[in-house]
CSV table of C-alpha atoms in Angstrom, one decimal:
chain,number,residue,atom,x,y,z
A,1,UNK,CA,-11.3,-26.2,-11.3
A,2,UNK,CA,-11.3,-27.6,-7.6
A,3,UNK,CA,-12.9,-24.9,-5.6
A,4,UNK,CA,-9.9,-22.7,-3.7
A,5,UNK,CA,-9.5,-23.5,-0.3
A,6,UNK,CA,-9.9,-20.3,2.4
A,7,UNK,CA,-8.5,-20.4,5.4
A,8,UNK,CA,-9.5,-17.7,7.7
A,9,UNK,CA,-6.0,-17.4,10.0
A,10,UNK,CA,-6.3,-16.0,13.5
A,11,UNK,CA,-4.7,-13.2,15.3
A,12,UNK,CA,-1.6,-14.3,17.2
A,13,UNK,CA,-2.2,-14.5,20.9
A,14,UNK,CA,1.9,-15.0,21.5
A,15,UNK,CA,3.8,-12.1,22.8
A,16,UNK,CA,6.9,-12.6,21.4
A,17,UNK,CA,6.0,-12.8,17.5
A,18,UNK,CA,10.5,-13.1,16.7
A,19,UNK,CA,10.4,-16.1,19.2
A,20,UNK,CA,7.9,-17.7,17.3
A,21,UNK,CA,9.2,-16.9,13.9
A,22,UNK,CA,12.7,-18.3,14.8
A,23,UNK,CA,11.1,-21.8,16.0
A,24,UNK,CA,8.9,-21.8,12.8
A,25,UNK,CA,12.1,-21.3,11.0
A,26,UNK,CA,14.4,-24.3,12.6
A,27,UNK,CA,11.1,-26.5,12.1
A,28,UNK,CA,11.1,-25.4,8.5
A,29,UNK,CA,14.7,-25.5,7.8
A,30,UNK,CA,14.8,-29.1,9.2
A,31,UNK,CA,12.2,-30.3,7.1
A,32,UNK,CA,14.4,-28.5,4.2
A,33,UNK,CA,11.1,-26.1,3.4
A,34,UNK,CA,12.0,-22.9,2.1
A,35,UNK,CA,9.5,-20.1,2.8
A,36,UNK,CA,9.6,-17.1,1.0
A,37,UNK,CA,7.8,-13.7,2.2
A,38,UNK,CA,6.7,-12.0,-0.7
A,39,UNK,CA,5.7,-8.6,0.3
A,40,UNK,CA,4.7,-5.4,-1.5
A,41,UNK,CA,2.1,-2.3,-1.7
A,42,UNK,CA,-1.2,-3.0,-3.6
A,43,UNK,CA,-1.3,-4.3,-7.6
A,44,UNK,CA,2.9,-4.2,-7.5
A,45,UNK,CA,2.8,-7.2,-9.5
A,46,UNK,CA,3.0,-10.0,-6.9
A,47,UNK,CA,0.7,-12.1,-8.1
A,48,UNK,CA,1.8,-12.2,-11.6
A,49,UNK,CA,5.6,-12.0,-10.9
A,50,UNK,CA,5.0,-15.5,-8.6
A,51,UNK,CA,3.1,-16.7,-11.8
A,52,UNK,CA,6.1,-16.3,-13.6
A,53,UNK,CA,8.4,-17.8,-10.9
A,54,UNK,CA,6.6,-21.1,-10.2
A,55,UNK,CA,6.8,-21.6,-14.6
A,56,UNK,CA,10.2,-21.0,-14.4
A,57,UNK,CA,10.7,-23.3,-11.4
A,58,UNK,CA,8.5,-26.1,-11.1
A,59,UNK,CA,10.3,-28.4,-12.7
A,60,UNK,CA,13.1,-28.1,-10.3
A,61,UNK,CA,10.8,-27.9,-7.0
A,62,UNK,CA,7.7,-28.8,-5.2
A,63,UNK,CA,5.8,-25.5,-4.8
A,64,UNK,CA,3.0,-24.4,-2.5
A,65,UNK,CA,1.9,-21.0,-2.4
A,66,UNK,CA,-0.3,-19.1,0.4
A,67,UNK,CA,-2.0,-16.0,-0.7
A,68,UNK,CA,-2.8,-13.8,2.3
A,69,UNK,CA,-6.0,-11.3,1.8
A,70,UNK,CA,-8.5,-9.2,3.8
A,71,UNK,CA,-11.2,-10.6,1.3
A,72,UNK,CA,-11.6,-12.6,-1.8
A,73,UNK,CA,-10.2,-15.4,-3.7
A,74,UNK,CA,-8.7,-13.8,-6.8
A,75,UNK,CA,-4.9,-14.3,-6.6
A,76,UNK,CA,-5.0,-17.8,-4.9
A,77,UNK,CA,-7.9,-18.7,-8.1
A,78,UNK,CA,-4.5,-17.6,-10.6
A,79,UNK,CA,-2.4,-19.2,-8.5
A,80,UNK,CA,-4.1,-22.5,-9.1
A,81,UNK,CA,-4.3,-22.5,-13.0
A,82,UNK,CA,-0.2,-23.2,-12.3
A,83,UNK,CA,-1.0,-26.5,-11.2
A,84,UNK,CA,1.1,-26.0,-7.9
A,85,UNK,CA,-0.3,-26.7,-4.2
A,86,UNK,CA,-2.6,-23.3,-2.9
A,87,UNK,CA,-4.6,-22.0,-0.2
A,88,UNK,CA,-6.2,-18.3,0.1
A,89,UNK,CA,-5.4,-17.4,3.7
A,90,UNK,CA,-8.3,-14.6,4.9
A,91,UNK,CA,-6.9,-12.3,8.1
A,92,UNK,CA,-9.9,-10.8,9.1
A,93,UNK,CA,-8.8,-7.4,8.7
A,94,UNK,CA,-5.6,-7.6,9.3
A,95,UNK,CA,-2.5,-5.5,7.7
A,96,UNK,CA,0.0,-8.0,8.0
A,97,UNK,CA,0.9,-11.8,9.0
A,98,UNK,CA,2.6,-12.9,12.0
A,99,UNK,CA,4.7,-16.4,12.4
A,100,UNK,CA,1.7,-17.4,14.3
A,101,UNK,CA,-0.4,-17.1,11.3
A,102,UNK,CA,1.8,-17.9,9.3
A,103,UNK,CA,2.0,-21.3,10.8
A,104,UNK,CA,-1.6,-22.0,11.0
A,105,UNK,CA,-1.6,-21.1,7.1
A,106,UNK,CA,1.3,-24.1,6.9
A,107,UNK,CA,-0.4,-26.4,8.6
A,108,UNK,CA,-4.0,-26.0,6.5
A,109,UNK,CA,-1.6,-25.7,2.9
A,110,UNK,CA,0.5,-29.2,4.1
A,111,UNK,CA,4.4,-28.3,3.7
A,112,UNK,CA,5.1,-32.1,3.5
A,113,UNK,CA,7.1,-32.6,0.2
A,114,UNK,CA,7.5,-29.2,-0.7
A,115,UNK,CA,10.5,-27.4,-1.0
A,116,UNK,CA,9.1,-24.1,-1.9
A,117,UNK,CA,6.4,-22.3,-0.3
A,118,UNK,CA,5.6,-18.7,-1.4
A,119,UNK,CA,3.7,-16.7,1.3
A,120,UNK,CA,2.0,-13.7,-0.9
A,121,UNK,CA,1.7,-11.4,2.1
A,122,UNK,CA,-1.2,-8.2,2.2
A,123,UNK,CA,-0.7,-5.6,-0.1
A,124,UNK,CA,1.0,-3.3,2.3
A,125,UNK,CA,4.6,-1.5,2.2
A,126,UNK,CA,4.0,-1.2,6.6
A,127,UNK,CA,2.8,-3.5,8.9
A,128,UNK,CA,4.2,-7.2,7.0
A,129,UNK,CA,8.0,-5.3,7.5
A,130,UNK,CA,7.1,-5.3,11.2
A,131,UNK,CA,6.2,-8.9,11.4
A,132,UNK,CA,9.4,-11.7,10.9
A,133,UNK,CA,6.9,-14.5,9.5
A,134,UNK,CA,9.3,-16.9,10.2
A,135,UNK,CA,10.5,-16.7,6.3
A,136,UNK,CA,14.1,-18.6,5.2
A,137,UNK,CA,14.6,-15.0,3.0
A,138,UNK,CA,11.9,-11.8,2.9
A,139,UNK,CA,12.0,-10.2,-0.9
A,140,UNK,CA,9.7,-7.3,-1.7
A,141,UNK,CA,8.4,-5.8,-5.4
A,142,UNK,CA,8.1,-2.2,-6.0
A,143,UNK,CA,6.6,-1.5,-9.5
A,144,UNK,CA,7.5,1.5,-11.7
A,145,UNK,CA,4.5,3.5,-11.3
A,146,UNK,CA,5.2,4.0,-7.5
A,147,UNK,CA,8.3,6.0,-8.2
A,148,UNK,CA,11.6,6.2,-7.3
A,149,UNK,CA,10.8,7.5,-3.8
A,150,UNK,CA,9.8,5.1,-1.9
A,151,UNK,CA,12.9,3.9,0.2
A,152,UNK,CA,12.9,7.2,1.5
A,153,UNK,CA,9.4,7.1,2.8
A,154,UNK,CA,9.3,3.2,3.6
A,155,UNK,CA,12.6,2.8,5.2
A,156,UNK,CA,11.7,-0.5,7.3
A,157,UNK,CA,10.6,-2.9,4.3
A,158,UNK,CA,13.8,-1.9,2.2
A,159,UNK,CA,15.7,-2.6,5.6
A,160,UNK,CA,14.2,-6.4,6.0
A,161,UNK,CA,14.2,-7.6,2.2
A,162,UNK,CA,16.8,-9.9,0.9
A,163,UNK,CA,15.9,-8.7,-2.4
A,164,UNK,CA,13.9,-5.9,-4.3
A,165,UNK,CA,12.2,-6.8,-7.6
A,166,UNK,CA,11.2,-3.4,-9.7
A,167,UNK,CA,8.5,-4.5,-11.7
A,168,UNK,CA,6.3,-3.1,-14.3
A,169,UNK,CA,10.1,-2.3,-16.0
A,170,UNK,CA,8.0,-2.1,-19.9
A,171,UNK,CA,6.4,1.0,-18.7
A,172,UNK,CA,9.2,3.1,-17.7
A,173,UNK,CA,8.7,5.3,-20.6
A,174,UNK,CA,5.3,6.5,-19.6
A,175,UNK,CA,6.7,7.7,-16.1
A,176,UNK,CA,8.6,9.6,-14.5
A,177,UNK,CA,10.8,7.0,-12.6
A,178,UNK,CA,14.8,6.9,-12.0
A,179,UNK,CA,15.9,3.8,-12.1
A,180,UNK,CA,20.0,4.9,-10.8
A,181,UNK,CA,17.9,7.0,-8.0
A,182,UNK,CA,15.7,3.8,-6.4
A,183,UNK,CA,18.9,1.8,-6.4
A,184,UNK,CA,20.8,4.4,-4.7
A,185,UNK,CA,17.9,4.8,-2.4
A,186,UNK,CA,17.4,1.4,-1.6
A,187,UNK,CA,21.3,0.4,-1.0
A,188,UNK,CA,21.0,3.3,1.6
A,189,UNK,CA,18.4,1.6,3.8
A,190,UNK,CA,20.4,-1.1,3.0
A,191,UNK,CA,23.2,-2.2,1.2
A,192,UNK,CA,23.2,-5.8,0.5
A,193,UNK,CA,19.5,-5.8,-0.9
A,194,UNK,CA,19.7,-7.6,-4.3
A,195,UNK,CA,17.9,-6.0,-6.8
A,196,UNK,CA,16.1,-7.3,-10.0
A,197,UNK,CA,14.3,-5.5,-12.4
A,198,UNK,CA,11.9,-7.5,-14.2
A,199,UNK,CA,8.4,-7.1,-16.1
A,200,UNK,CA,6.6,-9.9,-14.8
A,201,UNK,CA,3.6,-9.7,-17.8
A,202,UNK,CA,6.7,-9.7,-20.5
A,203,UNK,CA,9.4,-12.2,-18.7
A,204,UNK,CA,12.1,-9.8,-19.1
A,205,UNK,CA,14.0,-10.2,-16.3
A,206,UNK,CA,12.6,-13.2,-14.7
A,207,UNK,CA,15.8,-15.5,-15.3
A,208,UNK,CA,18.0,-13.2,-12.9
A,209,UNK,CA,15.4,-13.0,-10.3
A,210,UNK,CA,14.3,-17.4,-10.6
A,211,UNK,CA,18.1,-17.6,-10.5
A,212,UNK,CA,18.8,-16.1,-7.2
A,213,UNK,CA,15.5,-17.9,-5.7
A,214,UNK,CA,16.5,-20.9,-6.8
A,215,UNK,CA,20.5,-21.0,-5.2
A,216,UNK,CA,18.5,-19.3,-2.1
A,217,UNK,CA,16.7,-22.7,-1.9
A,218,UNK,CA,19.3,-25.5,-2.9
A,219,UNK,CA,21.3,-23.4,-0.1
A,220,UNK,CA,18.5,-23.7,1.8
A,221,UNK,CA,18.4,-27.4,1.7
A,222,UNK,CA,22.1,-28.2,1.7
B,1,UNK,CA,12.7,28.2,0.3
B,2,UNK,CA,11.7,27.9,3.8
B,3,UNK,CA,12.6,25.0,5.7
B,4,UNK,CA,10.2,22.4,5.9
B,5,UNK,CA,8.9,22.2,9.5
B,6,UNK,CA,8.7,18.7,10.8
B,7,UNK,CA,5.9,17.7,13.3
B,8,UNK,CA,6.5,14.1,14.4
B,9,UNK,CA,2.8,13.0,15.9
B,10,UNK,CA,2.6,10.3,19.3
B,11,UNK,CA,0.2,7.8,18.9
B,12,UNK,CA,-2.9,8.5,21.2
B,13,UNK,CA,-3.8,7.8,24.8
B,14,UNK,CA,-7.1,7.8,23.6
B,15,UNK,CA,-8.8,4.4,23.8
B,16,UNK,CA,-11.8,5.6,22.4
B,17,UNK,CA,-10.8,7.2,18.5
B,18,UNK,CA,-14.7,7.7,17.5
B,19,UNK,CA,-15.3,9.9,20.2
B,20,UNK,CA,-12.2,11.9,19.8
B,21,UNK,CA,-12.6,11.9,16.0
B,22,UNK,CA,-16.3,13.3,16.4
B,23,UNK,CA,-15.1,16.2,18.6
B,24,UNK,CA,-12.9,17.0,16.4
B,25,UNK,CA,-15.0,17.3,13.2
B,26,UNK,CA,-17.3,19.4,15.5
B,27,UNK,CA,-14.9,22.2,16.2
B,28,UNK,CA,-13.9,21.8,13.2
B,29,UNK,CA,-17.0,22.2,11.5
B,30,UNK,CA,-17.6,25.6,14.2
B,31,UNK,CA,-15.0,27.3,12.8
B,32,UNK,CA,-15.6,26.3,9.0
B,33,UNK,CA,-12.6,24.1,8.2
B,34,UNK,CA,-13.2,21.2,6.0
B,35,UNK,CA,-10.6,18.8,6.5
B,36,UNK,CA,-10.5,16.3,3.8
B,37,UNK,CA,-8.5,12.7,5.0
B,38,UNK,CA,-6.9,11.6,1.3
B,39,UNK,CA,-5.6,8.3,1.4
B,40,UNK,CA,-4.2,5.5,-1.5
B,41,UNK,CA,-1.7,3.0,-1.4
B,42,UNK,CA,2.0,4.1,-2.3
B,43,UNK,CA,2.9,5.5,-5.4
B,44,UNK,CA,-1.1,6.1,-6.4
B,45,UNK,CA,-0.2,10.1,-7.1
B,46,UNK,CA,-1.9,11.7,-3.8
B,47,UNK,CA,0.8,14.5,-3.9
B,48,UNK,CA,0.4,15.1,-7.3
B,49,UNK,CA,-3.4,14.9,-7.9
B,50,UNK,CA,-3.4,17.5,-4.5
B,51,UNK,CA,-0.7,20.0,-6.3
B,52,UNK,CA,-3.5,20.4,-8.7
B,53,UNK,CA,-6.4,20.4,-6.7
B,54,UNK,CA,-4.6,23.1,-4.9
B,55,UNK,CA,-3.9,24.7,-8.1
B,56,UNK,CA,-7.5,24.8,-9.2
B,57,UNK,CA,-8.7,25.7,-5.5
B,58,UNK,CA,-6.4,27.9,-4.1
B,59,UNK,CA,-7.7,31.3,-5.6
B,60,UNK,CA,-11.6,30.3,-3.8
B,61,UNK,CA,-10.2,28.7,-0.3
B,62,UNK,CA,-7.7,29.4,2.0
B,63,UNK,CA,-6.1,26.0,1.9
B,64,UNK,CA,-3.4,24.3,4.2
B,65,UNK,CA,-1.9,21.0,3.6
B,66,UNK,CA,-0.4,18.2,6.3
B,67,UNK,CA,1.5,15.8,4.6
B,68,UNK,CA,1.7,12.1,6.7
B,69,UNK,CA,4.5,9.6,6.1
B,70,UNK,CA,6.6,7.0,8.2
B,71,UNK,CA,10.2,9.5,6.9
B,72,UNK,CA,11.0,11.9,4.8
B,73,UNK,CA,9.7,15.2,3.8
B,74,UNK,CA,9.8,15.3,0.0
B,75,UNK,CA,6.0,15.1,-0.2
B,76,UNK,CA,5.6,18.5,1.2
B,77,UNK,CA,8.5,20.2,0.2
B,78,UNK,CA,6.7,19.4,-3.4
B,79,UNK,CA,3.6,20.8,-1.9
B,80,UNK,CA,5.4,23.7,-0.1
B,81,UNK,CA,6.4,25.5,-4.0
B,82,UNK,CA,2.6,25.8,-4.1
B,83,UNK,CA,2.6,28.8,-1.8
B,84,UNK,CA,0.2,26.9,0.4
B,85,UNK,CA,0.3,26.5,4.3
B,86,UNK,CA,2.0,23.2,4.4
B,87,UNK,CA,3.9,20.8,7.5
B,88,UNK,CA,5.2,17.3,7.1
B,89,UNK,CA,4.1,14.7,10.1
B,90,UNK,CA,6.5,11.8,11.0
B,91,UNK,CA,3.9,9.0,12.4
B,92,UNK,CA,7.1,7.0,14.4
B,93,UNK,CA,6.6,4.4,12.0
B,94,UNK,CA,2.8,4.3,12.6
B,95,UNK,CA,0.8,3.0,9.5
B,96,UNK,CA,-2.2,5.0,9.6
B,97,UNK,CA,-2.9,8.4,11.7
B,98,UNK,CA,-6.0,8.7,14.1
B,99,UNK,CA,-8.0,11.2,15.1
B,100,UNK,CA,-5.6,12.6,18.5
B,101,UNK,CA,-2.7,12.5,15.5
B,102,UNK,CA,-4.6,14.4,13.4
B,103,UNK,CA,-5.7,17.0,15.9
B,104,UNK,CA,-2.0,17.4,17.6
B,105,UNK,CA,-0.6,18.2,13.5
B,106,UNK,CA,-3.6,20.7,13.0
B,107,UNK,CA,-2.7,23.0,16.6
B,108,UNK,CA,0.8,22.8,14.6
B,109,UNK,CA,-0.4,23.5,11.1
B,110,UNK,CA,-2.9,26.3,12.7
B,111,UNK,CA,-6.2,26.1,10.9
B,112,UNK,CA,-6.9,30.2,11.7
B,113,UNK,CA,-8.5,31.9,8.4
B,114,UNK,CA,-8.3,28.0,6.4
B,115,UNK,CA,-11.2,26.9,4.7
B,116,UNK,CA,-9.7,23.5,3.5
B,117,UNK,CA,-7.2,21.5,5.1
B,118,UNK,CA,-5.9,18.4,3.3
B,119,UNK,CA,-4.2,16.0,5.2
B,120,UNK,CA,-2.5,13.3,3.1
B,121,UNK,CA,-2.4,10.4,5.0
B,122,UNK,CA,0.3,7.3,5.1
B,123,UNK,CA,0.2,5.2,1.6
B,124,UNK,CA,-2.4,2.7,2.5
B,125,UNK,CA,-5.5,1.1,1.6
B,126,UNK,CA,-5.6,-1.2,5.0
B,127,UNK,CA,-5.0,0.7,8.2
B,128,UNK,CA,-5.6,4.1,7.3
B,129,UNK,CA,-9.5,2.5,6.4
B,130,UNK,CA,-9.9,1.6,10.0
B,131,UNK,CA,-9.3,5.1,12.0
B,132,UNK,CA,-11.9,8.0,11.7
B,133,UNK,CA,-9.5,11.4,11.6
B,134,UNK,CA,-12.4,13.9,12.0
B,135,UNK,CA,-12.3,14.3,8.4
B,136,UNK,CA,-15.5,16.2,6.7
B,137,UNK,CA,-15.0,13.9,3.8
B,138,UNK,CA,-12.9,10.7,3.0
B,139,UNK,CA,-11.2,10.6,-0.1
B,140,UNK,CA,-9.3,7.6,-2.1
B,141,UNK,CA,-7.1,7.3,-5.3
B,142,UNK,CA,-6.6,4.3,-7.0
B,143,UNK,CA,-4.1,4.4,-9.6
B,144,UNK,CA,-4.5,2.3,-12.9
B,145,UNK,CA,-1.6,0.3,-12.6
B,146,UNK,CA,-2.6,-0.9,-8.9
B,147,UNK,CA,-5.1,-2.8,-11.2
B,148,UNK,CA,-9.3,-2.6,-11.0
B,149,UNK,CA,-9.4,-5.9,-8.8
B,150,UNK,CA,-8.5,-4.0,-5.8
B,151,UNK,CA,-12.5,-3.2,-4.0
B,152,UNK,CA,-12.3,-6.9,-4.1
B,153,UNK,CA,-9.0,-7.0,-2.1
B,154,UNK,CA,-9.2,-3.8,0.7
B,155,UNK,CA,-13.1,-3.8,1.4
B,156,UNK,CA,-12.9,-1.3,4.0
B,157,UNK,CA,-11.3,1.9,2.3
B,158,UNK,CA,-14.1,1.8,-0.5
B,159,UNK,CA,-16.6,1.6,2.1
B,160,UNK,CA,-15.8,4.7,4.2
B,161,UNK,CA,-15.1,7.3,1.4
B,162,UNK,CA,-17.3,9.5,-0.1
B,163,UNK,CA,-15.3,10.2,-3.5
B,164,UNK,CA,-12.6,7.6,-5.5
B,165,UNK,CA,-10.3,9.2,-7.8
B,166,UNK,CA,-8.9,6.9,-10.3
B,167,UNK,CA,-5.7,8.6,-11.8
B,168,UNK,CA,-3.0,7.9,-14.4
B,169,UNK,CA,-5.6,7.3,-17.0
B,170,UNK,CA,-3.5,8.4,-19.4
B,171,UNK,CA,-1.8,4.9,-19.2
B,172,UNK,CA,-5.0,2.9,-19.4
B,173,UNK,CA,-3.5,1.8,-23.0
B,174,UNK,CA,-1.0,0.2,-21.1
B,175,UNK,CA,-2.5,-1.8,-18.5
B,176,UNK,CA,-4.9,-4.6,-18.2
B,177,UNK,CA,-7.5,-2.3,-16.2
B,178,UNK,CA,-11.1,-2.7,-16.5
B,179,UNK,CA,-13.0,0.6,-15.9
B,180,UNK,CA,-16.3,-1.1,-15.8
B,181,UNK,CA,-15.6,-3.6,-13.6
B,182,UNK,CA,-13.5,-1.3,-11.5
B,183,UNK,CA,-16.9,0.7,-10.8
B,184,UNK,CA,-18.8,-2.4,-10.4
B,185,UNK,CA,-16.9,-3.6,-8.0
B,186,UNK,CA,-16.2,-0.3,-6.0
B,187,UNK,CA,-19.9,0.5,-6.1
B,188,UNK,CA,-20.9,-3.1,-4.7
B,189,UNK,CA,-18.7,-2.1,-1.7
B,190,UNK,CA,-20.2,1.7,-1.6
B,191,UNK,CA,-23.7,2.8,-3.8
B,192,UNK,CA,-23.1,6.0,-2.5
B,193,UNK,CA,-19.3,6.7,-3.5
B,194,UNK,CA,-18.9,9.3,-6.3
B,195,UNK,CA,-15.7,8.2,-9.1
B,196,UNK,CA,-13.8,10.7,-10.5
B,197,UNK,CA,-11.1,9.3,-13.5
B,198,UNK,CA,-8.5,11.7,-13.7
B,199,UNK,CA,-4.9,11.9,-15.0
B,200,UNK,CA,-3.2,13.8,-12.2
B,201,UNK,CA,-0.6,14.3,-14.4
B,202,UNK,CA,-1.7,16.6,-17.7
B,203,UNK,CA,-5.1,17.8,-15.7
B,204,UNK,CA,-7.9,15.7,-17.1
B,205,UNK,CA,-10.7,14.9,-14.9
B,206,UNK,CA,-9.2,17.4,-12.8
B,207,UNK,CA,-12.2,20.0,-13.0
B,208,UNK,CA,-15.3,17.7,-12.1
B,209,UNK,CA,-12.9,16.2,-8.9
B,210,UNK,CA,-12.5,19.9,-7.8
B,211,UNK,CA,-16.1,20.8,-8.5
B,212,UNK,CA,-17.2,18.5,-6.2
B,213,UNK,CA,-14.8,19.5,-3.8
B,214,UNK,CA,-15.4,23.0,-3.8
B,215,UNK,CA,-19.4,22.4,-3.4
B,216,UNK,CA,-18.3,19.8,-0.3
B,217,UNK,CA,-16.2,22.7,1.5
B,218,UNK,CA,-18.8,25.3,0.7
B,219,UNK,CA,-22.0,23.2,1.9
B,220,UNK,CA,-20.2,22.8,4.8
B,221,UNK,CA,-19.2,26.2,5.7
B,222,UNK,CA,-22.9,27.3,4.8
């Protein structure tokens, strides 16, 4: 396996992050690039849930995927068995990405061609919701073991998401989770928030969610 | 039941948080309250492994409880029905609490006649990592479906606690986690940080965790 690229992405030194997400956006959109923001807390799934999503849509696009990390390789080494075009992006520390960032990560990954690119943001249900990356659509994955409560305690990311994935859907036996409660919840921070329950190690679910993504893009492009 | 009293905490005017986080542990430590800084990512089971750490402590130590989050106050209301001292702190969106925060929710909580004070910090293995509360001891939870991959991913949080709880056990069957490695890698960041599996949830594990405790708050009101 070709040794995984790590690009160590430096704090933004521009003011006005939402000015330079909304110029990384046009640039993106006019190169008909999609860029997804795929945010969560830690070990929500996101890794294996995008795993999932580029098998289900490689065929139909050309995929790039940047996982963001304080430290190590380990997603961006799974991302690559996929075949599809990676980087590990390092922040130094850092909770979150900015557009700035998220620019320099473009730039090392090579967004010619690609129609697709999946930023896999820091495990972090904060600081990424602060940040607009510059992302065409912002979906986040809250797994079953976190509970139902978590809209009410994370208002912001619930607020910015185009979509909520509730993964880990195989285990809801063994907790105590309510899945009428998180949707209720969720719609209340905000009410057009798609949501998809999936199990991303099963595949149950995954059609809905790939289905959405992939209109999102053609839309996207059109 | 009483109404929960709501304490939202400014962020500090202190530039330097060391110095302010020392002074704190000092008085502190002059008027023998250990003040333990638990922090996890969301959904880990902080509330729930500290309902029965209360349970199992509350009859030795006068204990009091601040409970941290960005909204909401369902964490300590489920705290509150323990009879313990408890107040909810808003953080104005604030990822992580520092050692001013913490000191401006204790003159509210009153630490008179408390032996332990447990403040439950925002769900977070990145920023929380990074500010020094005046805690006597820093404590984690990891949560077996977060997956035992993540000392890899969040350096920082396994290197500044003394103790890692590892709960929901009980659903080890379930998951692909790896207590060996999980270990491995969380002793590679830390030599010195003591594990504790426990499954918050039925109990188990429970007594060694709040052995330990209970010798931590005693050595240091000795």
């Amino acid at each position: 396996m070709e040794k995984m690229r790590i690009i160590e992405v430096k704090e933004s030194v521009f003011a006005n992050n939402d000015a330079q997400a909304e110029k990384l956006r046009n640039e993106l959109k006019a190169q008909k690039t999609f860029l997804l923001n795929l945010m969560s807390g830690p070990g929500a799934g996101k890794t294996t849930t995008l795993m999932r999503t580029i098998e289900a849509l490689k065929n139909d696009f050309n995929i790039g995927v940047m996982e963001a990390d304080i430290d190590s390789a380990v997603d961006a080494e799974k991302i690559q068995t996929t075949g599809v075009r990676t980087i590990q992006l390092h922040t130094g520390g850092m909770c979150h990405l900015d557009a700035d960032m998220t620019k320099q990560g473009l730039l090392e990954l090579n967004t010619q061609g690609l129609d697709l690119v999946v930023l896999e943001n820091v495990g972090n249900l904060v600081c990424p919701a602060e940040f607009d990356t510059g992302a065409a659509k912002n979906v986040m994955i809250l797994s079953v073991p976190e509970g139902h409560d978590k809209p009410l305690k994370y208002p912001l990311i619930f607020t910015v998401c185009d979509a909520l994935i509730i993964n880990k859907i195989d285990v809801l036996p063994y907790f105590d989770f309510d899945m009428e409660k998180v949707v209720e919840y969720a719609h209340m921070r905000n009410p057009n928030l798609k949501i998809f329950p999936v199990c991303a190690k099963t595949g149950e679910g995954i059609p809905q969610w790939t289905q959405w993504l992939a209109s999102q893009v053609r839309s996207w492009q059109s």
